[in-house]
Amino acid sequence: MSQIQQLQDIMKGLRLVETAKHLPHLIREAEQKDLSFTQFLLDVTSYEQTRREEKQLNNRLKWATFPFSKTLEEFNLKEQKSLSNKQLNRLKDLTWITSVA
């Protein structure tokens, strides 16, 4: 068993499944860029965190059983006359949270 396979098995045991799958790519990238150990570990853990957040978001959207998905970027201001472009931008930036408090 190769060292990469051993690492992948250990990662799977630690429930780092997404990173275990992507590990050969991360190692190649680190070798090509001649990354430090610290930077490599940062990249590995960041990758796992990002994948977990994406999975959590997708699961929450699936569990919500919305009839369809629409983002603020897709919102058509022409259909909603009572909302200005400035108000929509404040919604996107979440500046309305600080102005209420």
PDB file of C-alpha atoms in Angstrom, residues 4-60:
ATOM      1  CA  ILE A   4      -0.937   8.201  -0.458  1.00  0.00           C
ATOM      2  CA  GLN A   5      -3.335   5.294  -0.036  1.00  0.00           C
ATOM      3  CA  GLN A   6      -2.440   5.104   3.651  1.00  0.00           C
ATOM      4  CA  LEU A   7      -3.103   8.830   4.029  1.00  0.00           C
ATOM      5  CA  GLN A   8      -6.417   8.476   2.225  1.00  0.00           C
ATOM      6  CA  ASP A   9      -7.456   5.626   4.531  1.00  0.00           C
ATOM      7  CA  ILE A  10      -6.506   7.640   7.610  1.00  0.00           C
ATOM      8  CA  MET A  11      -8.407  10.665   6.280  1.00  0.00           C
ATOM      9  CA  LYS A  12     -11.479   8.539   5.652  1.00  0.00           C
ATOM     10  CA  GLY A  13     -11.203   7.237   9.217  1.00  0.00           C
ATOM     11  CA  LEU A  14     -11.095  10.839  10.421  1.00  0.00           C
ATOM     12  CA  ARG A  15     -14.151  11.596   8.260  1.00  0.00           C
ATOM     13  CA  LEU A  16     -12.190  13.776   5.844  1.00  0.00           C
ATOM     14  CA  VAL A  17     -13.729  11.910   2.925  1.00  0.00           C
ATOM     15  CA  GLU A  18     -13.754  14.738   0.391  1.00  0.00           C
ATOM     16  CA  THR A  19     -10.113  15.561   1.002  1.00  0.00           C
ATOM     17  CA  ALA A  20      -9.155  11.876   0.835  1.00  0.00           C
ATOM     18  CA  LYS A  21     -10.645  11.697  -2.668  1.00  0.00           C
ATOM     19  CA  HIS A  22      -8.901  14.894  -3.773  1.00  0.00           C
ATOM     20  CA  LEU A  23      -5.576  14.237  -2.013  1.00  0.00           C
ATOM     21  CA  PRO A  24      -3.492  13.170  -5.056  1.00  0.00           C
ATOM     22  CA  HIS A  25      -4.430  16.413  -6.812  1.00  0.00           C
ATOM     23  CA  LEU A  26      -3.594  18.497  -3.735  1.00  0.00           C
ATOM     24  CA  ILE A  27      -0.215  16.787  -3.413  1.00  0.00           C
ATOM     25  CA  ARG A  28       0.622  17.320  -7.104  1.00  0.00           C
ATOM     26  CA  GLU A  29      -0.359  20.968  -6.828  1.00  0.00           C
ATOM     27  CA  ALA A  30       1.802  21.431  -3.718  1.00  0.00           C
ATOM     28  CA  GLU A  31       4.780  19.812  -5.441  1.00  0.00           C
ATOM     29  CA  GLN A  32       4.374  21.952  -8.571  1.00  0.00           C
ATOM     30  CA  LYS A  33       4.112  25.158  -6.568  1.00  0.00           C
ATOM     31  CA  ASP A  34       6.832  24.079  -4.135  1.00  0.00           C
ATOM     32  CA  LEU A  35       4.588  24.896  -1.167  1.00  0.00           C
ATOM     33  CA  SER A  36       5.715  24.863   2.428  1.00  0.00           C
ATOM     34  CA  PHE A  37       4.285  22.228   4.761  1.00  0.00           C
ATOM     35  CA  THR A  38       2.234  24.887   6.495  1.00  0.00           C
ATOM     36  CA  GLN A  39       0.738  26.149   3.244  1.00  0.00           C
ATOM     37  CA  PHE A  40      -0.006  22.585   2.129  1.00  0.00           C
ATOM     38  CA  LEU A  41      -1.830  21.833   5.386  1.00  0.00           C
ATOM     39  CA  LEU A  42      -3.726  25.085   5.066  1.00  0.00           C
ATOM     40  CA  ASP A  43      -4.779  24.150   1.524  1.00  0.00           C
ATOM     41  CA  VAL A  44      -5.833  20.651   2.621  1.00  0.00           C
ATOM     42  CA  THR A  45      -7.910  21.827   5.559  1.00  0.00           C
ATOM     43  CA  SER A  46      -9.403  24.724   3.579  1.00  0.00           C
ATOM     44  CA  TYR A  47     -10.454  22.314   0.848  1.00  0.00           C
ATOM     45  CA  GLU A  48     -12.215  20.061   3.359  1.00  0.00           C
ATOM     46  CA  GLN A  49     -13.927  23.003   5.028  1.00  0.00           C
ATOM     47  CA  THR A  50     -15.139  24.400   1.700  1.00  0.00           C
ATOM     48  CA  ARG A  51     -16.497  21.032   0.561  1.00  0.00           C
ATOM     49  CA  ARG A  52     -18.313  20.526   3.888  1.00  0.00           C
ATOM     50  CA  GLU A  53     -19.895  23.964   3.682  1.00  0.00           C
ATOM     51  CA  GLU A  54     -21.015  23.278   0.102  1.00  0.00           C
ATOM     52  CA  LYS A  55     -22.516  19.928   1.127  1.00  0.00           C
ATOM     53  CA  GLN A  56     -24.302  21.477   4.105  1.00  0.00           C
ATOM     54  CA  LEU A  57     -25.782  24.207   1.930  1.00  0.00           C
ATOM     55  CA  ASN A  58     -26.931  21.720  -0.693  1.00  0.00           C
ATOM     56  CA  ASN A  59     -28.478  19.479   1.971  1.00  0.00           C
ATOM     57  CA  ARG A  60     -30.295  22.394   3.592  1.00  0.00           C
TER      58      ARG A  60
END
